[in-house]
């Protein structure tokens, strides 16, 4: 971890805070708090580094009463999802923290927060490489910069979808959006599966397909909005068979009454990708090896924007761009 | 720039905010807002990436009335100083922002903030590669993650100082600490030189000596504290001739009355380094080529901690570790 710069009057307090909660998470390349920055030699001469930033703020992305352990995991996993979306293996992350120690049981909150990070570091084989800590007046603000690595030929971008490619998605869609509704008391969630999806996303970190897929994105803004990004960047149309979208059985009734929640809800952190049918067998073998559910939900077509069909082939979208049902 | 994830209700506002203020700063590797992350191919197969994070918060590191242009430059330059301290060439940076649009003239503040970044991007030949933006209740919170690159043999660390090495420093010391006192009205600053040093540090970005120096650190916490880091990490003693410490003529009177302000004040963002005397000529040639002032202020000795001498050789420090005059 790089040495953390702090205001002079609070130096010792901050140093011991870092030592207490974050030094145990630091990886080897971080030189254990001993330098101005972390140094990362590339794993191969044909590697490319991939870097992404994601914030989480109390009152915006999480509730003050949320488990700090889950907050830590959500923060890290949102960033891991960006690595999947680029076809990259995560190597480590940098943590920027701001909080008001007067409004917080610092010991309790950061103890649990650290446990969440430690648990996911082990699960995903990565470590903390550096960071900075600041005392502010407002709520807790957290930002992670994640660094991953990918072979230069394995980068997955948004702009490569070709007409004739199939459109695939990992996992099931809409659980997190339904989870938010549960937390707001708007729907019930007897087995807690949606609330858990909202709190703890599970991106398919080992499912790297940049060398065989033509375009990809992780679903953070919502299935349709993220699909629009692929369509726009690739300058193609995308036709989606909406009844093929993979759902949990518990989500099915809501899809019938509130399809927009499922289709536009966001925070799924699943991978949406397009692939030439000739590469389908290789892709499916990788999914099977990692025990990841993959579903074909449409195809890349001529045109512009999204075209939504039900299984009878009826076009549910307006002229080119889809808006709302 | 990676695509920035935002809460659904504010998506369009945030996208246009990013497009308006930050897309113009985005570098090529950021793919102009079009992907989940930035991709950085190494410039050479023997390169190492160097990454550091630094926060600035309103009310902590800057005053609400400070020029947003200067805030942007200070934020970036603090990070650039970490790159100098590692011997690395900066390649780009990621910006994490949080602010309350209700308490801020967003248009005016970010227009000036962007101008500060744009001006320094040109000065230092680097660009914005990604980021994330969040609306919070508190003051403005800014964090930069900077990414630089260095040949694996040119990394400058803190732990390499050897007995017999000379101790050198760039620029002049204490100006920023005196600037803070001026801003607090405690001392006067007729030509505004200290206040300007506080607002606008000037790290010696082109003075890269990782291949010839044995250890280095940038002065952010204060000359003595940062020297202690080198001594501790390198497990050596460091003897400092305090009357050799380079000062502006305007700072000289304060050094006599308040040496602690100069020696411990921090925020100098100059490079402190140790070097084997045999490499001195090469180092001085580089300093001259970049028009950077360098001064020898001491030497690496046996022992532990700092030893402060005046020019008569009188030891001003206590037993081993220096505390206060």
XYZ file of C-alpha atoms in Angstrom:
650
model
C 0.000 0.000 0.000
C 1.259 3.452 -0.765
C 1.834 5.608 2.244
C -1.332 7.520 2.971
C -1.134 11.275 3.151
C -2.987 12.796 6.045
C -3.378 16.137 7.733
C -0.599 16.752 10.226
C -2.677 16.965 13.380
C -4.321 13.656 12.673
C -1.306 11.855 11.294
C -0.772 9.360 14.041
C -4.459 8.564 14.334
C -4.676 7.975 10.609
C -1.532 5.889 10.457
C -2.805 3.610 13.191
C -6.224 3.453 11.488
C -4.542 2.281 8.278
C -2.292 -0.123 10.125
C -5.182 -1.563 12.088
C -7.732 -2.058 9.331
C -5.990 -1.990 5.991
C -2.373 -3.121 6.325
C -3.584 -6.727 6.812
C -5.312 -6.527 3.414
C -2.288 -5.192 1.552
C -0.720 -7.256 -1.197
C 2.958 -7.787 -1.931
C 3.094 -5.244 -4.741
C 1.858 -2.683 -2.256
C 5.133 -3.094 -0.368
C 3.221 -3.186 2.873
C 2.606 0.565 3.382
C 6.234 1.372 2.617
C 6.216 3.504 -0.533
C 4.601 6.413 -2.324
C 2.738 4.204 -4.763
C 2.163 0.581 -5.658
C 4.203 -0.884 -8.507
C 2.683 -3.520 -10.785
C 4.907 -5.291 -13.275
C 2.820 -6.725 -16.140
C 2.381 -10.499 -16.038
C 3.240 -10.751 -19.731
C 4.777 -8.474 -22.349
C 1.522 -8.628 -24.305
C -0.640 -7.637 -21.354
C -2.775 -4.588 -21.169
C -3.767 -2.999 -17.871
C -7.436 -2.272 -17.358
C -8.518 0.278 -14.780
C -11.948 1.323 -13.556
C -13.373 3.464 -10.734
C -16.614 2.998 -8.820
C -18.040 4.960 -5.879
C -20.444 3.931 -3.121
C -21.961 6.596 -0.887
C -24.048 6.189 2.247
C -27.591 7.350 1.623
C -27.156 6.976 -2.138
C -25.916 3.440 -2.822
C -26.363 1.937 0.610
C -28.435 2.508 3.719
C -26.748 3.603 6.966
C -28.080 0.421 8.601
C -26.630 -1.886 5.939
C -24.027 -4.380 7.076
C -20.557 -2.850 6.509
C -19.414 -6.318 5.487
C -21.953 -6.365 2.663
C -21.147 -2.773 1.701
C -17.480 -3.742 1.308
C -18.388 -6.726 -0.818
C -20.819 -4.785 -2.984
C -18.214 -2.086 -3.588
C -15.583 -4.605 -4.582
C -17.930 -6.728 -6.694
C -19.266 -3.762 -8.687
C -15.676 -3.118 -9.642
C -14.996 -6.789 -10.374
C -17.961 -6.722 -12.714
C -16.225 -4.010 -14.749
C -13.214 -6.296 -15.073
C -15.431 -9.135 -16.393
C -16.929 -6.657 -18.851
C -13.430 -5.966 -20.205
C -12.379 -9.634 -20.235
C -9.734 -8.867 -17.598
C -8.341 -10.732 -14.599
C -8.443 -8.453 -11.534
C -5.050 -7.907 -9.875
C -5.781 -5.550 -7.040
C -7.560 -2.417 -5.919
C -7.053 0.990 -4.352
C -9.433 2.280 -1.733
C -10.349 5.902 -1.167
C -12.300 6.490 2.052
C -13.993 9.494 3.589
C -16.075 9.493 6.740
C -16.945 11.482 9.833
C -15.549 9.695 12.900
C -17.960 11.647 15.115
C -20.994 10.024 13.496
C -19.679 6.502 13.384
C -18.512 3.710 15.624
C -15.275 3.596 13.645
C -13.954 0.461 15.314
C -17.117 -1.551 14.753
C -17.885 -0.315 11.259
C -14.397 -0.744 9.820
C -13.838 -4.068 11.550
C -16.837 -5.481 9.668
C -15.932 -3.589 6.488
C -12.448 -5.097 6.603
C -13.892 -8.586 7.091
C -16.000 -8.147 3.962
C -12.980 -7.082 1.929
C -10.821 -9.869 3.379
C -13.422 -12.489 2.550
C -13.788 -11.309 -1.046
C -10.035 -10.892 -1.478
C -9.718 -14.568 -0.722
C -12.676 -15.558 -2.892
C -11.403 -13.612 -5.886
C -7.623 -13.851 -5.288
C -6.793 -10.176 -5.233
C -5.478 -7.682 -2.707
C -5.484 -4.099 -1.556
C -2.674 -2.102 -3.167
C -3.094 1.395 -1.763
C -5.463 4.153 -0.842
C -6.146 7.368 0.972
C -8.319 8.276 3.959
C -9.952 11.602 4.743
C -12.157 12.813 7.583
C -15.169 14.702 6.249
C -18.370 16.093 7.713
C -20.823 14.029 5.635
C -21.700 10.340 5.485
C -19.409 7.489 4.492
C -18.016 7.804 0.994
C -16.105 4.928 -0.559
C -14.381 4.655 -3.905
C -12.455 1.769 -5.379
C -10.089 1.936 -8.325
C -9.599 -1.585 -9.570
C -6.682 -2.703 -11.722
C -6.879 -5.783 -13.907
C -4.849 -7.298 -16.659
C -5.790 -8.831 -19.987
C -3.895 -10.107 -23.032
C -4.053 -7.372 -25.644
C -6.010 -9.719 -27.936
C -8.485 -10.591 -25.184
C -9.922 -7.147 -24.466
C -13.712 -7.142 -24.574
C -15.157 -3.875 -25.835
C -18.626 -2.533 -26.532
C -18.106 -1.633 -30.149
C -17.450 -4.988 -31.814
C -20.923 -6.499 -32.270
C -21.454 -7.786 -35.832
C -24.685 -8.465 -37.693
C -25.482 -12.168 -37.312
C -23.899 -12.478 -33.855
C -25.928 -14.022 -31.074
C -26.742 -12.084 -27.912
C -26.085 -13.908 -24.637
C -26.341 -13.119 -20.966
C -25.012 -14.779 -17.808
C -27.069 -15.617 -14.697
C -30.595 -14.333 -14.120
C -31.882 -10.796 -14.533
C -33.849 -8.385 -12.341
C -33.141 -9.864 -8.911
C -31.326 -6.835 -7.599
C -33.995 -4.404 -8.815
C -36.656 -6.546 -7.156
C -34.454 -6.621 -4.053
C -34.532 -2.847 -3.867
C -38.336 -2.921 -4.064
C -38.388 -5.469 -1.232
C -36.217 -3.251 0.905
C -38.567 -0.371 0.224
C -41.447 -2.607 1.351
C -43.147 -2.476 -2.039
C -43.084 -6.217 -2.703
C -42.543 -9.228 -0.482
C -39.545 -11.523 -0.599
C -40.350 -14.536 1.517
C -37.048 -16.351 0.944
C -34.947 -13.151 0.982
C -33.416 -14.031 -2.365
C -33.978 -10.636 -3.991
C -32.758 -8.586 -1.026
C -29.651 -10.734 -0.929
C -29.046 -10.173 -4.670
C -29.314 -6.434 -4.120
C -26.825 -6.491 -1.265
C -24.428 -9.027 -2.659
C -23.996 -9.163 -6.422
C -22.212 -12.153 -7.850
C -20.443 -11.171 -11.076
C -19.107 -14.081 -13.190
C -15.479 -13.138 -12.499
C -13.968 -16.277 -14.025
C -16.008 -16.154 -17.198
C -13.595 -14.307 -19.500
C -14.624 -14.317 -23.151
C -12.832 -11.320 -24.663
C -10.965 -13.552 -27.111
C -14.136 -15.164 -28.520
C -16.964 -12.663 -27.965
C -17.382 -9.648 -30.246
C -18.724 -7.145 -27.691
C -19.613 -7.103 -24.016
C -20.823 -4.986 -21.136
C -21.801 -5.670 -17.558
C -25.386 -4.942 -16.602
C -25.175 -2.093 -14.135
C -27.610 0.511 -15.493
C -30.202 -2.063 -16.592
C -30.428 -4.717 -19.290
C -31.977 -2.482 -21.939
C -29.884 0.570 -21.242
C -26.688 -1.465 -21.310
C -27.793 -3.204 -24.502
C -28.331 0.224 -26.016
C -24.702 1.032 -25.232
C -23.582 -1.998 -27.268
C -25.968 -1.156 -30.110
C -24.843 2.458 -30.181
C -21.107 1.778 -29.890
C -21.245 -1.043 -32.446
C -23.646 0.838 -34.755
C -25.976 -2.103 -35.123
C -29.493 -3.075 -34.151
C -30.126 -5.658 -31.461
C -33.194 -7.828 -31.395
C -34.137 -9.260 -28.001
C -36.554 -12.144 -27.405
C -37.873 -10.859 -24.139
C -39.467 -14.153 -23.117
C -36.034 -15.775 -23.331
C -34.557 -13.476 -20.701
C -33.479 -15.764 -17.840
C -35.388 -15.171 -14.617
C -35.578 -16.860 -11.267
C -38.939 -18.637 -10.891
C -39.692 -16.209 -8.038
C -39.206 -13.275 -10.426
C -41.565 -14.604 -13.110
C -44.796 -13.116 -11.679
C -43.204 -9.672 -11.466
C -42.015 -9.877 -15.056
C -45.626 -10.219 -16.125
C -46.848 -7.233 -14.123
C -43.748 -5.003 -14.063
C -41.474 -5.911 -16.978
C -39.796 -2.523 -16.769
C -38.424 -3.360 -13.303
C -36.718 -6.436 -14.699
C -35.593 -4.937 -17.975
C -34.438 -1.563 -16.750
C -33.741 -2.117 -13.077
C -29.963 -2.363 -13.091
C -27.401 -3.626 -10.607
C -27.516 -7.153 -12.038
C -23.727 -7.300 -12.575
C -24.161 -10.059 -15.113
C -22.299 -10.096 -18.423
C -24.161 -9.257 -21.613
C -22.230 -10.207 -24.732
C -22.470 -10.818 -28.451
C -20.692 -13.702 -30.123
C -20.296 -15.156 -33.567
C -22.212 -18.484 -33.630
C -18.999 -20.272 -34.672
C -17.511 -19.499 -31.224
C -20.573 -20.671 -29.312
C -19.240 -24.129 -28.440
C -16.023 -22.709 -26.922
C -18.005 -20.159 -24.952
C -20.392 -22.804 -23.632
C -17.523 -25.053 -22.592
C -16.077 -22.200 -20.516
C -19.443 -21.467 -18.942
C -19.855 -25.107 -18.026
C -16.339 -25.323 -16.595
C -17.069 -22.367 -14.307
C -20.641 -23.478 -13.621
C -22.060 -20.266 -15.031
C -25.556 -20.131 -16.492
C -25.602 -18.598 -19.990
C -28.697 -17.887 -22.087
C -29.136 -16.719 -25.668
C -31.662 -13.863 -25.645
C -31.423 -12.376 -29.108
C -29.306 -11.452 -32.077
C -27.469 -8.609 -33.704
C -29.321 -7.260 -36.744
C -29.125 -4.441 -39.222
C -30.565 -1.173 -38.034
C -30.185 1.048 -35.047
C -31.228 0.565 -31.426
C -33.172 -2.208 -29.749
C -36.006 -4.311 -31.102
C -37.969 -6.244 -28.504
C -39.914 -9.322 -29.557
C -42.030 -11.797 -27.671
C -41.797 -15.452 -28.725
C -44.435 -15.038 -31.427
C -42.108 -12.611 -33.175
C -44.339 -9.613 -32.522
C -42.251 -6.451 -32.404
C -42.951 -4.667 -29.126
C -40.678 -1.741 -29.773
C -41.414 1.561 -31.401
C -39.579 2.853 -34.448
C -36.041 1.692 -33.841
C -35.498 2.847 -30.287
C -37.316 1.095 -27.452
C -38.739 3.308 -24.755
C -41.409 1.817 -22.490
C -44.121 -0.815 -22.712
C -13.151 7.252 -19.943
C -15.021 4.306 -18.587
C -18.747 4.677 -18.584
C -19.801 6.181 -15.318
C -22.373 4.335 -13.272
C -25.093 6.509 -11.830
C -28.375 6.120 -10.026
C -31.218 5.584 -12.468
C -33.236 8.706 -11.719
C -30.238 10.923 -12.292
C -28.750 9.072 -15.219
C -29.322 11.603 -17.925
C -28.216 14.496 -15.757
C -25.048 12.679 -14.840
C -24.303 11.606 -18.383
C -24.610 15.166 -19.622
C -22.501 16.379 -16.677
C -19.740 13.954 -17.679
C -20.068 14.812 -21.345
C -19.994 18.537 -20.640
C -17.080 18.720 -18.223
C -15.023 15.584 -18.494
C -15.335 14.050 -21.965
C -13.158 16.885 -23.358
C -10.388 15.842 -20.962
C -10.515 12.153 -21.860
C -7.491 10.521 -23.445
C -7.393 8.012 -26.290
C -6.965 4.998 -24.044
C -10.171 6.029 -22.305
C -12.033 5.310 -25.541
C -13.953 8.525 -25.114
C -16.563 7.387 -22.569
C -17.301 4.238 -24.542
C -16.305 1.300 -22.341
C -16.470 -0.187 -18.864
C -12.852 0.600 -18.081
C -9.765 2.183 -19.567
C -7.163 -0.098 -21.141
C -3.482 0.781 -20.915
C -0.997 -1.258 -22.916
C 2.492 -0.945 -21.386
C 4.895 1.237 -23.368
C 7.629 -1.401 -23.067
C 7.795 -5.060 -22.091
C 10.057 -4.101 -19.177
C 7.706 -1.460 -17.842
C 6.118 -1.485 -14.470
C 2.871 0.354 -13.750
C 2.825 2.623 -10.733
C -0.469 3.607 -9.139
C -1.280 6.010 -6.328
C -4.427 7.565 -4.807
C -4.839 10.986 -3.240
C -7.952 12.687 -1.861
C -8.838 16.372 -1.490
C -11.856 17.381 0.574
C -13.481 20.781 0.953
C -12.992 22.082 4.473
C -10.038 19.721 5.030
C -7.571 20.254 2.198
C -9.071 23.341 0.618
C -11.304 26.234 1.569
C -14.773 26.597 0.020
C -13.686 29.966 -1.380
C -10.546 28.574 -3.067
C -10.388 28.829 -6.833
C -11.684 25.561 -8.343
C -8.987 25.905 -10.971
C -6.305 25.842 -8.278
C -8.040 22.993 -6.440
C -7.925 20.922 -9.635
C -4.262 21.670 -10.130
C -3.348 20.963 -6.515
C -5.179 17.634 -6.653
C -3.405 16.600 -9.826
C 0.009 17.849 -8.744
C -0.092 16.059 -5.401
C -0.574 12.896 -7.384
C 2.131 13.815 -9.884
C 4.487 14.248 -6.958
C 3.918 10.604 -6.022
C 4.940 9.619 -9.535
C 8.203 11.617 -9.212
C 8.789 9.877 -5.899
C 8.597 6.515 -7.675
C 10.713 7.618 -10.652
C 7.683 7.155 -12.925
C 6.331 8.991 -15.955
C 2.639 9.789 -15.410
C 0.311 8.360 -18.080
C -3.121 9.382 -16.951
C -5.547 9.652 -14.087
C -8.972 8.604 -12.866
C -11.224 11.058 -11.084
C -13.732 10.195 -8.392
C -16.070 13.073 -7.530
C -18.755 13.597 -4.922
C -20.639 16.818 -4.306
C -24.007 18.259 -3.378
C -25.471 20.092 -6.377
C -27.814 21.987 -4.066
C -24.932 23.734 -2.311
C -22.898 24.553 -5.375
C -23.048 26.531 -8.580
C -22.213 23.349 -10.484
C -21.764 25.043 -13.841
C -19.384 27.701 -12.543
C -17.397 25.468 -10.197
C -16.817 22.613 -12.618
C -16.128 24.920 -15.544
C -13.184 26.377 -13.617
C -12.214 22.969 -12.221
C -12.105 21.570 -15.742
C -9.943 24.473 -16.916
C -7.437 23.728 -14.166
C -7.253 20.075 -15.168
C -7.030 20.931 -18.880
C -4.206 23.370 -18.285
C -2.193 20.869 -16.236
C -2.948 18.024 -18.646
C -1.254 20.069 -21.316
C 1.623 21.129 -19.070
C 2.343 17.563 -17.978
C 1.221 15.662 -21.107
C -1.325 13.368 -19.514
C -5.072 12.836 -19.738
C -8.185 11.786 -17.912
C -8.864 8.055 -18.320
C -12.024 7.453 -16.317
C -13.947 8.162 -13.175
C -17.176 8.111 -11.264
C -19.488 10.835 -9.990
C -21.836 10.707 -6.996
C -24.224 13.222 -5.459
C -23.773 13.402 -1.706
C -25.031 15.633 1.085
C -21.665 16.958 2.288
C -19.023 19.207 0.751
C -16.979 18.560 -2.362
C -14.873 15.421 -2.182
C -12.320 14.682 -4.878
C -10.041 11.716 -5.339
C -7.535 11.025 -8.080
C -5.969 7.679 -8.868
C -2.918 8.338 -10.987
C -1.247 5.751 -13.197
C 2.359 6.068 -14.264
C 4.930 3.867 -15.883
C 8.575 3.205 -15.134
C 11.230 0.803 -16.415
C 11.488 -2.006 -13.892
C 15.088 -0.976 -13.189
C 14.137 2.657 -12.675
C 11.748 2.303 -9.741
C 12.638 4.628 -6.897
C 11.833 3.187 -3.491
C 12.256 4.310 0.081
C 14.255 1.365 1.307
C 17.475 1.584 -0.702
C 19.520 4.235 1.106
C 23.098 3.068 1.769
C 25.618 4.315 4.303
C 27.844 6.854 2.564
C 25.135 8.099 0.173
C 24.488 11.806 -0.041
C 21.098 13.276 0.801
C 19.682 15.724 -1.739
C 16.500 17.712 -2.152
C 14.921 19.586 -5.072
C 13.566 23.158 -4.944
C 13.110 25.122 -1.721
C 11.454 23.967 1.478
C 8.737 25.344 3.736
C 6.961 27.684 1.320
C 3.681 25.845 1.403
C 3.627 25.598 5.207
C 4.328 29.328 5.413
C 1.574 29.854 2.836
C -0.926 28.152 5.098
C 0.105 30.488 7.947
C -0.385 33.471 5.613
C -3.851 32.275 4.704
C -4.648 31.950 8.372
C -3.439 35.557 8.840
C -0.652 34.519 11.198
C 2.203 35.904 9.114
C 2.346 38.382 6.242
C 3.220 37.529 2.667
C 3.730 40.785 0.809
C 4.584 39.241 -2.563
C 2.079 36.372 -2.204
C 4.773 33.823 -2.903
C 3.964 31.552 0.051
C 0.198 31.543 -0.502
C 0.805 30.673 -4.130
C 3.106 27.790 -3.138
C 0.392 26.453 -0.864
C -2.245 26.608 -3.586
C -0.115 25.498 -6.490
C 2.674 23.026 -5.784
C 5.239 22.504 -8.499
C 6.636 18.973 -8.276
C 9.742 18.288 -10.396
C 7.848 15.945 -12.726
C 10.634 15.599 -15.294
C 13.360 14.909 -12.768
C 13.385 11.110 -12.776
C 16.323 9.568 -10.940
C 15.150 6.059 -10.034
C 17.983 4.502 -12.054
C 20.742 6.444 -10.263
C 19.371 7.347 -6.818
C 19.252 4.764 -4.028
C 16.051 5.926 -2.275
C 13.495 8.679 -2.648
C 10.276 10.150 -1.325
C 8.266 13.258 -2.060
C 7.878 15.738 0.779
C 4.195 15.708 1.592
C 4.081 15.147 5.361
C 7.094 17.385 6.064
C 10.841 17.191 5.433
C 11.718 15.502 8.715
C 8.812 13.101 8.772
C 9.455 12.031 5.205
C 13.169 11.653 5.922
C 12.236 9.412 8.827
C 10.359 7.194 6.385
C 13.536 6.734 4.315
C 15.645 6.117 7.428
C 13.151 3.606 8.783
C 12.568 1.763 5.522
C 16.268 1.674 4.678
C 17.321 0.868 8.262
C 19.965 3.564 8.336
C 20.628 6.849 10.083
C 20.393 10.126 8.216
C 22.391 13.177 9.173
C 20.973 16.519 8.026
C 22.890 19.807 7.921
C 19.935 21.989 8.713
C 21.615 25.219 7.627
C 22.048 23.711 4.150
C 18.319 23.245 3.678
C 17.405 25.407 0.661
C 15.056 28.264 1.485
C 13.666 31.223 -0.372
C 15.246 34.450 0.953
C 11.743 35.446 2.140
C 11.562 32.261 4.237
C 14.921 32.786 5.975
C 13.605 34.968 8.850
C 10.921 32.395 9.669
C 13.461 29.591 9.715
C 15.271 31.403 12.523
C 12.148 31.935 14.623
C 10.032 28.922 13.649
C 12.289 26.189 12.265
C 9.619 23.586 12.984
C 7.261 25.203 10.454
C 9.881 24.799 7.737
C 11.123 21.376 8.764
C 7.814 19.723 9.572
C 5.273 21.774 7.634
C 4.643 19.480 4.701
C 3.036 19.989 1.305
C 6.354 20.909 -0.320
C 6.007 18.280 -3.065
C 9.745 18.371 -3.649
C 11.816 15.210 -4.095
C 14.063 14.055 -1.281
C 16.569 11.408 -2.363
C 19.765 9.634 -1.470
C 22.432 8.908 -4.030
C 25.841 7.289 -4.182
C 28.404 10.086 -4.743
C 29.617 8.294 -7.888
C 26.238 9.075 -9.556
C 26.230 12.722 -8.546
C 27.480 14.104 -11.862
C 24.755 12.301 -13.850
C 22.111 13.492 -11.425
C 23.307 17.083 -11.618
C 23.329 16.992 -15.412
C 19.665 15.937 -15.392
C 18.774 18.641 -12.904
C 20.498 21.237 -15.052
C 18.783 19.981 -18.221
C 15.376 20.385 -16.570
C 16.358 23.596 -14.791
C 15.674 22.073 -11.388
C 17.445 23.324 -8.274
C 19.081 20.507 -6.283
C 20.869 20.845 -2.943
C 22.868 18.407 -0.872
C 21.603 18.615 2.711
C 23.163 15.660 4.448
C 24.336 12.089 4.296
C 23.357 8.546 5.119
C 25.149 7.245 8.198
C 25.179 4.245 10.488
C 22.529 4.263 13.162
C 18.823 4.752 13.334
C 16.682 7.822 12.747
C 17.597 11.415 12.052
C 20.549 13.427 13.294
C 20.279 17.161 12.834
C 23.430 19.266 12.740
C 24.075 22.941 12.281
C 27.072 23.930 10.188
C 29.387 23.789 13.196
C 28.654 20.086 13.435
C 26.760 20.430 16.696
C 24.215 17.637 17.052
C 20.785 19.191 17.662
C 18.898 15.954 17.944
C 18.197 13.804 20.946
C 19.256 10.202 21.257
C 18.706 8.824 17.766
C 15.224 10.071 16.985
C 14.613 13.764 16.472
C 11.495 15.225 18.029
C 11.345 19.002 18.465
C 13.756 21.861 18.959
